[in-house]
Coordinates of N, CA and C and ligand atoms in Angstrom, one line a residue:
M200 N -10.0 -52.6 -40.3 CA -9.4 -53.3 -39.3 C -7.7 -53.0 -39.9
G201 N -6.9 -53.0 -38.5 CA -5.4 -52.4 -38.9 C -4.7 -53.7 -38.5
D202 N -3.5 -53.3 -38.4 CA -2.4 -54.5 -38.3 C -1.7 -54.3 -36.8
D203 N -1.6 -55.4 -36.4 CA -0.6 -55.5 -35.1 C 0.7 -56.0 -35.4
I204 N 1.6 -55.0 -34.9 CA 3.2 -55.6 -35.5 C 3.8 -55.7 -34.0
L205 N 4.3 -57.0 -33.7 CA 5.4 -57.0 -32.6 C 6.6 -57.0 -32.9
S206 N 7.4 -56.1 -32.6 CA 8.8 -55.6 -32.9 C 10.0 -56.1 -31.9
V207 N 11.0 -56.8 -32.2 CA 11.8 -57.1 -31.2 C 13.2 -56.5 -31.7
I208 N 13.7 -55.5 -31.1 CA 15.0 -54.6 -31.4 C 15.9 -54.8 -30.2
P209 N 17.3 -54.6 -30.6 CA 18.3 -54.5 -29.5 C 18.0 -53.2 -28.7
T210 N 18.5 -53.5 -27.2 CA 18.4 -52.2 -26.5 C 19.1 -51.1 -26.9
D211 N 20.3 -51.4 -27.6 CA 21.4 -50.3 -28.0 C 21.0 -49.8 -29.6
P212 N 20.5 -48.8 -29.8 CA 19.9 -48.2 -31.0 C 21.1 -48.5 -31.9
H213 N 22.4 -48.4 -31.8 CA 23.7 -48.3 -32.9 C 24.0 -50.0 -33.0
W214 N 23.3 -51.1 -32.4 CA 24.1 -52.3 -32.4 C 23.2 -53.2 -33.5
Q215 N 24.3 -53.8 -34.2 CA 23.5 -54.8 -35.3 C 24.3 -56.2 -34.8
P216 N 23.4 -57.2 -35.2 CA 24.0 -58.8 -35.0 C 24.7 -59.3 -36.1
A217 N 25.4 -60.2 -36.4 CA 26.0 -60.9 -37.1 C 24.9 -61.7 -38.0
P218 N 24.9 -61.9 -39.3 CA 23.8 -62.4 -39.9 C 23.4 -63.7 -39.0
D219 N 24.3 -64.6 -38.9 CA 23.5 -65.9 -38.2 C 22.9 -65.7 -36.9
A220 N 23.5 -64.8 -36.1 CA 23.0 -64.5 -34.8 C 21.4 -64.0 -35.1
G221 N 21.2 -62.7 -35.9 CA 20.2 -62.3 -36.4 C 18.9 -63.3 -36.7
K222 N 19.6 -64.2 -37.7 CA 18.4 -65.3 -38.3 C 18.1 -66.2 -37.3
R223 N 18.9 -66.5 -36.3 CA 18.6 -67.6 -35.3 C 17.5 -66.7 -34.4
A224 N 17.8 -65.4 -34.0 CA 16.7 -64.8 -33.3 C 15.4 -64.7 -33.9
A225 N 15.4 -64.5 -34.9 CA 14.2 -64.3 -36.0 C 13.6 -65.7 -35.9
A226 N 14.1 -66.8 -36.1 CA 13.6 -68.1 -36.0 C 12.8 -68.4 -34.8
L227 N 13.5 -68.0 -33.6 CA 12.9 -68.3 -32.3 C 11.5 -67.3 -32.3
V228 N 11.8 -66.0 -32.8 CA 10.4 -65.3 -32.5 C 9.3 -65.7 -33.3
L229 N 9.8 -66.2 -34.6 CA 8.7 -66.8 -35.2 C 8.2 -68.0 -34.7
E230 N 8.7 -68.9 -34.1 CA 8.2 -69.9 -33.2 C 7.4 -69.4 -32.3
L231 N 7.8 -68.3 -31.3 CA 7.2 -67.9 -30.4 C 5.8 -67.2 -30.6
V232 N 5.6 -66.5 -31.9 CA 4.3 -65.9 -32.3 C 3.6 -66.5 -33.3
S233 N 3.8 -67.8 -33.5 CA 3.3 -68.4 -34.4 C 2.0 -69.3 -33.8
G234 N 2.0 -69.5 -32.3 CA 1.0 -70.3 -31.8 C 1.3 -71.6 -31.9
S235 N 0.7 -72.5 -30.7 CA 1.0 -73.9 -30.8 C 0.4 -74.6 -31.9
P236 N 0.9 -75.5 -32.4 CA 0.3 -76.2 -33.4 C -0.7 -76.6 -33.2
D237 N -1.0 -77.4 -31.8 CA -2.3 -78.1 -31.5 C -3.4 -77.0 -31.0
D238 N -3.1 -75.8 -31.3 CA -4.3 -74.9 -31.1 C -5.1 -74.5 -32.2
A239 N -6.2 -75.1 -32.1 CA -7.1 -74.9 -33.6 C -7.6 -73.4 -34.0
H240 N -7.3 -72.6 -32.9 CA -7.7 -71.1 -33.3 C -6.5 -70.5 -33.8
T241 N -5.3 -71.0 -34.1 CA -4.5 -70.0 -34.7 C -4.3 -70.5 -36.2
D242 N -4.0 -69.6 -36.9 CA -3.4 -70.0 -38.4 C -2.1 -69.3 -38.5
P243 N -1.1 -70.2 -38.5 CA 0.3 -69.7 -38.6 C 0.5 -68.9 -40.0
G244 N -0.3 -69.3 -40.9 CA -0.3 -68.5 -41.9 C -0.6 -67.3 -42.2
D245 N -1.3 -66.5 -40.8 CA -1.6 -65.2 -40.9 C -0.3 -64.4 -40.7
V246 N 0.9 -65.1 -39.7 CA 1.7 -64.3 -39.2 C 2.9 -64.1 -40.1
G247 N 3.1 -63.0 -40.1 CA 4.5 -62.5 -41.3 C 5.6 -62.0 -40.3
L248 N 7.0 -62.2 -40.8 CA 8.0 -61.8 -40.1 C 8.8 -61.1 -41.1
D249 N 9.3 -59.9 -40.5 CA 10.4 -59.0 -41.4 C 11.4 -59.0 -40.6
V250 N 12.6 -59.1 -41.1 CA 13.7 -59.3 -40.3 C 14.7 -58.3 -41.4
D251 N 15.1 -57.3 -40.4 CA 15.6 -55.9 -41.3 C 16.9 -55.6 -40.7
W252 N 18.2 -55.5 -41.3 CA 19.3 -54.7 -40.8 C 19.3 -53.3 -41.6
Y253 N 19.1 -52.2 -40.6 CA 19.3 -50.9 -41.3 C 20.6 -50.5 -41.3
E254 N 20.7 -49.6 -42.4 CA 22.0 -48.7 -42.9 C 22.0 -47.9 -41.8
A255 N 21.1 -47.0 -41.2 CA 21.0 -45.8 -40.4 C 19.9 -46.3 -39.3
I256 N 20.2 -45.6 -38.2 CA 19.0 -45.6 -37.1 C 17.6 -45.2 -37.5
T257 N 17.0 -46.3 -37.3 CA 15.6 -46.4 -38.0 C 14.6 -46.3 -36.7
A258 N 13.7 -45.2 -36.6 CA 12.6 -45.2 -35.7 C 11.6 -46.7 -35.9
V259 N 11.3 -47.0 -34.6 CA 10.4 -48.3 -34.4 C 9.3 -47.6 -33.4
D260 N 8.3 -47.1 -33.9 CA 7.2 -46.4 -33.1 C 6.0 -47.3 -33.2
C261 N 5.3 -46.9 -32.4 CA 4.0 -47.9 -31.8 C 2.8 -47.4 -32.5
G262 N 2.9 -46.9 -33.6 CA 1.7 -46.6 -34.6 C 0.7 -45.7 -33.6
S263 N -0.7 -46.2 -34.0 CA -1.9 -45.4 -33.1 C -1.5 -46.0 -31.5
N264 N -0.8 -46.8 -31.0 CA -0.9 -47.1 -29.5 C -0.2 -45.8 -29.2
L265 N 0.4 -44.8 -29.7 CA 1.2 -43.8 -29.0 C 0.1 -43.0 -28.3
L266 N 0.1 -42.8 -27.1 CA -0.8 -41.9 -26.3 C 0.0 -40.6 -25.9
S267 N 0.9 -40.7 -25.5 CA 1.8 -39.5 -25.0 C 3.2 -39.6 -25.1
I268 N 4.0 -38.3 -25.0 CA 5.3 -38.3 -25.0 C 5.5 -37.5 -23.9
R269 N 6.4 -37.7 -23.0 CA 6.7 -36.7 -21.8 C 8.6 -36.5 -21.9
C270 N 8.9 -35.1 -21.7 CA 9.9 -34.9 -21.6 C 10.8 -35.3 -20.4
P271 N 11.8 -36.1 -20.4 CA 12.7 -36.6 -19.3 C 13.2 -35.3 -18.5
H272 N 13.4 -33.8 -18.8 CA 13.6 -33.1 -17.9 C 12.8 -32.3 -16.9
C273 N 11.7 -31.6 -18.0 CA 10.6 -30.8 -17.2 C 9.4 -32.1 -17.0
A274 N 9.3 -33.0 -17.5 CA 8.0 -33.8 -17.4 C 6.9 -33.1 -18.2
G275 N 7.3 -32.0 -19.0 CA 6.1 -31.5 -19.9 C 5.7 -32.5 -20.9
S276 N 4.7 -32.3 -21.6 CA 4.1 -33.3 -22.5 C 4.3 -32.7 -23.7
L277 N 5.0 -33.7 -24.7 CA 5.0 -33.3 -26.0 C 4.3 -33.7 -27.0
D278 N 3.9 -32.8 -27.9 CA 2.5 -33.3 -28.8 C 3.2 -34.4 -29.7
P279 N 2.3 -35.4 -29.7 CA 2.7 -36.5 -30.7 C 2.8 -36.1 -32.3
E280 N 2.0 -34.8 -32.4 CA 1.8 -34.5 -33.9 C 3.5 -33.8 -34.0
W281 N 4.2 -33.5 -33.3 CA 5.5 -33.0 -33.3 C 6.6 -33.9 -33.6
Y282 N 6.1 -35.3 -32.8 CA 7.0 -36.5 -33.0 C 6.9 -36.9 -34.6
R283 N 5.6 -37.0 -34.8 CA 5.3 -37.4 -36.2 C 5.8 -36.6 -37.4
D284 N 5.9 -35.5 -37.2 CA 6.3 -34.6 -38.2 C 7.7 -34.6 -38.3
L285 N 8.5 -34.8 -37.1 CA 10.0 -35.1 -37.1 C 10.1 -36.5 -37.8
L286 N 9.3 -37.5 -37.5 CA 9.8 -38.9 -38.3 C 9.5 -38.6 -39.7
D287 N 8.4 -37.9 -40.2 CA 8.1 -37.7 -41.5 C 9.1 -37.0 -42.1
A288 N 9.8 -36.1 -41.5 CA 11.0 -35.3 -42.3 C 12.0 -36.2 -42.4
Y289 N 12.4 -37.0 -41.6 CA 13.4 -37.8 -41.8 C 13.0 -38.9 -43.0
D290 N 11.7 -39.6 -43.1 CA 11.1 -40.4 -43.9 C 11.1 -39.9 -45.5
E291 N 11.0 -38.7 -45.4 CA 11.2 -38.0 -46.9 C 12.6 -38.1 -47.5
R292 N 13.5 -38.0 -46.5 CA 15.0 -38.0 -47.0 C 15.2 -39.7 -47.1
G293 N 14.5 -40.2 -46.6 CA 14.6 -42.0 -46.8 C 15.9 -42.5 -46.6
E294 N 16.7 -41.9 -45.3 CA 18.0 -42.1 -45.0 C 18.0 -42.9 -43.5
G295 N 17.0 -42.8 -42.9 CA 17.0 -43.1 -41.5 C 17.1 -41.8 -40.7
L296 N 17.4 -41.9 -39.4 CA 17.8 -40.9 -38.3 C 19.4 -40.8 -38.6
P297 N 19.9 -39.7 -39.0 CA 21.3 -39.4 -38.8 C 21.9 -39.4 -37.6
T298 N 20.9 -39.0 -36.7 CA 21.4 -38.7 -35.4 C 20.0 -38.7 -34.2
L299 N 20.5 -39.0 -33.1 CA 19.1 -39.0 -32.1 C 19.2 -37.7 -31.4
D300 N 20.3 -36.8 -31.6 CA 20.1 -35.7 -30.9 C 18.9 -34.7 -31.2
I301 N 18.3 -34.2 -30.2 CA 17.1 -33.3 -30.4 C 17.3 -32.2 -29.2
T302 N 16.5 -31.0 -29.8 CA 16.2 -30.0 -28.4 C 14.8 -30.1 -28.3
T303 N 14.3 -30.5 -26.9 CA 13.2 -30.6 -26.7 C 12.3 -29.1 -26.8
P304 N 11.1 -29.3 -27.5 CA 10.4 -28.1 -27.7 C 9.7 -27.2 -26.5
C305 N 9.7 -28.2 -25.4 CA 9.2 -27.7 -24.1 C 10.1 -26.9 -23.4
C306 N 11.4 -27.4 -23.2 CA 12.2 -26.5 -22.3 C 13.4 -26.5 -22.9
S307 N 14.0 -26.5 -24.4 CA 15.0 -26.4 -25.0 C 16.1 -27.1 -24.4
T308 N 16.0 -28.3 -23.8 CA 16.9 -29.1 -23.2 C 17.6 -29.9 -24.6
A309 N 18.9 -29.9 -24.6 CA 19.6 -31.0 -25.5 C 19.3 -32.4 -25.1
T310 N 18.7 -33.3 -25.6 CA 18.9 -34.7 -25.3 C 18.7 -35.5 -26.4
S311 N 18.1 -36.6 -26.3 CA 18.4 -37.7 -27.1 C 16.6 -38.4 -27.4
L312 N 16.5 -38.7 -28.5 CA 15.1 -39.3 -29.1 C 14.4 -40.4 -28.0
D313 N 15.8 -41.2 -27.7 CA 15.5 -42.4 -27.3 C 15.4 -42.1 -25.6
R314 N 15.5 -40.9 -25.2 CA 15.4 -40.6 -23.8 C 14.1 -40.3 -23.4
L315 N 13.4 -39.8 -24.6 CA 11.9 -39.3 -24.0 C 11.2 -40.5 -23.7
D316 N 10.0 -40.1 -22.8 CA 9.0 -40.9 -22.1 C 8.0 -41.3 -22.7
Y317 N 8.1 -42.3 -23.5 CA 6.8 -42.7 -24.8 C 6.0 -43.7 -23.9
D318 N 4.6 -43.3 -24.0 CA 3.4 -44.2 -23.9 C 2.4 -44.4 -25.0
W319 N 2.6 -45.8 -25.6 CA 3.4 -46.9 -25.1 C 4.8 -46.8 -25.7
P320 N 5.6 -47.6 -25.4 CA 7.2 -47.3 -25.8 C 7.5 -47.5 -27.2
C321 N 8.2 -46.6 -27.6 CA 9.0 -46.5 -28.9 C 10.3 -46.4 -28.7
G322 N 11.0 -47.2 -30.0 CA 12.4 -47.4 -29.9 C 12.9 -47.2 -31.4
Y323 N 14.5 -47.5 -31.2 CA 15.2 -47.1 -32.3 C 16.2 -47.9 -32.6
A324 N 16.4 -48.5 -33.7 CA 17.3 -49.5 -34.0 C 17.8 -49.6 -35.2
R325 N 18.9 -50.5 -35.4 CA 19.5 -50.7 -36.7 C 19.2 -52.2 -37.1
F326 N 18.6 -52.9 -36.3 CA 18.1 -54.2 -36.4 C 16.7 -54.4 -35.9
E327 N 15.9 -55.0 -36.7 CA 14.5 -55.3 -36.0 C 13.8 -56.6 -36.7
I328 N 13.1 -57.4 -35.9 CA 12.7 -58.6 -35.9 C 11.1 -58.1 -35.8
A329 N 10.4 -58.1 -36.9 CA 9.0 -57.6 -36.8 C 7.9 -58.8 -37.2
A330 N 7.1 -59.0 -36.3 CA 6.1 -60.1 -36.4 C 4.6 -59.5 -36.7
W331 N 4.0 -59.6 -37.6 CA 2.9 -58.9 -38.2 C 1.6 -59.7 -37.8
N332 N 0.7 -59.3 -37.1 CA -0.3 -60.0 -36.5 C 0.2 -61.4 -35.7
P333 N 0.6 -60.9 -34.5 CA 1.2 -62.1 -33.9 C -0.2 -62.9 -33.2
Q334 N -0.2 -64.1 -33.0 CA -1.4 -65.0 -32.6 C -1.1 -65.3 -31.3
R335 N -0.8 -63.9 -30.5 CA -0.6 -63.9 -28.7 C -0.4 -62.9 -28.0
P336 N -0.5 -62.9 -27.1 CA -0.3 -61.6 -26.3 C 1.5 -61.2 -26.3
P337 N 1.8 -60.2 -25.8 CA 3.0 -60.0 -26.0 C 4.2 -60.8 -25.3
L338 N 5.3 -60.9 -25.8 CA 6.4 -61.6 -25.0 C 6.6 -61.3 -23.7
T339 N 6.7 -62.6 -23.2 CA 7.2 -62.2 -21.6 C 8.5 -62.1 -21.2
P340 N 9.0 -61.5 -20.0 CA 10.3 -61.1 -20.0 C 11.4 -62.5 -20.2
E341 N 10.7 -63.7 -19.9 CA 11.7 -64.9 -19.8 C 11.8 -65.2 -21.5
E342 N 10.8 -65.0 -22.4 CA 11.0 -65.2 -23.7 C 12.0 -64.3 -24.3
L343 N 11.6 -63.1 -23.7 CA 12.7 -61.9 -24.2 C 14.2 -62.3 -24.0
T344 N 14.2 -62.7 -23.0 CA 15.7 -63.2 -22.4 C 16.0 -64.3 -23.4
T345 N 15.2 -65.4 -23.6 CA 15.9 -66.3 -24.6 C 16.0 -66.0 -26.0
V346 N 15.4 -64.9 -26.4 CA 15.5 -64.0 -27.7 C 16.9 -63.1 -27.7
A347 N 17.2 -62.9 -26.5 CA 18.4 -62.0 -26.4 C 19.5 -62.8 -26.1
R348 N 19.4 -63.8 -25.9 CA 20.5 -65.1 -26.0 C 20.9 -65.4 -26.9
A349 N 20.0 -65.8 -28.0 CA 19.9 -66.2 -29.2 C 20.4 -65.1 -30.2
L350 N 20.4 -63.8 -30.1 CA 20.9 -62.6 -30.6 C 22.3 -62.1 -30.3
G351 N 22.4 -62.5 -28.8 CA 23.9 -62.0 -28.6 C 23.7 -60.4 -27.9
H352 N 22.7 -60.1 -27.6 CA 22.5 -58.6 -26.9 C 21.1 -58.5 -26.3
P353 N 21.0 -57.6 -25.1 CA 19.6 -57.7 -24.6 C 18.6 -57.0 -25.7
V354 N 17.2 -57.3 -25.6 CA 16.4 -56.7 -26.4 C 15.3 -56.3 -25.8
R355 N 14.3 -55.5 -26.5 CA 13.1 -55.0 -25.7 C 12.1 -55.1 -27.0
Q356 N 10.9 -55.1 -26.5 CA 9.8 -55.3 -27.6 C 8.8 -54.0 -27.8
I357 N 8.4 -53.8 -28.9 CA 7.6 -52.6 -29.3 C 6.5 -53.1 -29.8
L358 N 5.3 -52.7 -29.4 CA 3.9 -53.1 -29.8 C 3.2 -52.1 -30.5
A359 N 3.1 -52.3 -32.0 CA 2.5 -51.2 -32.8 C 1.3 -51.9 -33.4
R360 N 0.4 -50.7 -33.6 CA -0.7 -50.8 -34.5 C -0.9 -49.7 -35.4
I361 N -1.1 -50.2 -36.6 CA -1.0 -49.5 -37.6 C -2.2 -49.7 -38.6
Ligands
ZN475 ZN1 11.0 -30.3 -21.0

């Protein structure tokens, strides 16, 4: 049995909220993923929430939900192994990603990691609200809008399985 992680991150990989706004948004996400108190099938004790401000840009990838990556220029398929090796190399240095700039292995085009076409979506962020084993389906666009309002910046969600 793996874990499901529902992450909410700012759409801008460089952006970070002030502490109060980050905590407010995290409290709202916790409420949204914990299930209704009258629902006998959910146990809010199973839901864990991590809230992180990262020094450097950090990959928020979708784990084993990653099916394919496509190049935005030539639409060529990029090997998910190439992507994992790239992230592992950064992980070993333990400093996050110094840059999102890459040259694609398919057509040698200079682009940015956050412009690649990931299925399922992957993201990059310096702030992350991660809910472990949410007791519900993905957040709706309306719910994401309320989280964005609490945070003070547009957000997106990444659904990972690890
Ligand atoms: Zn290409």
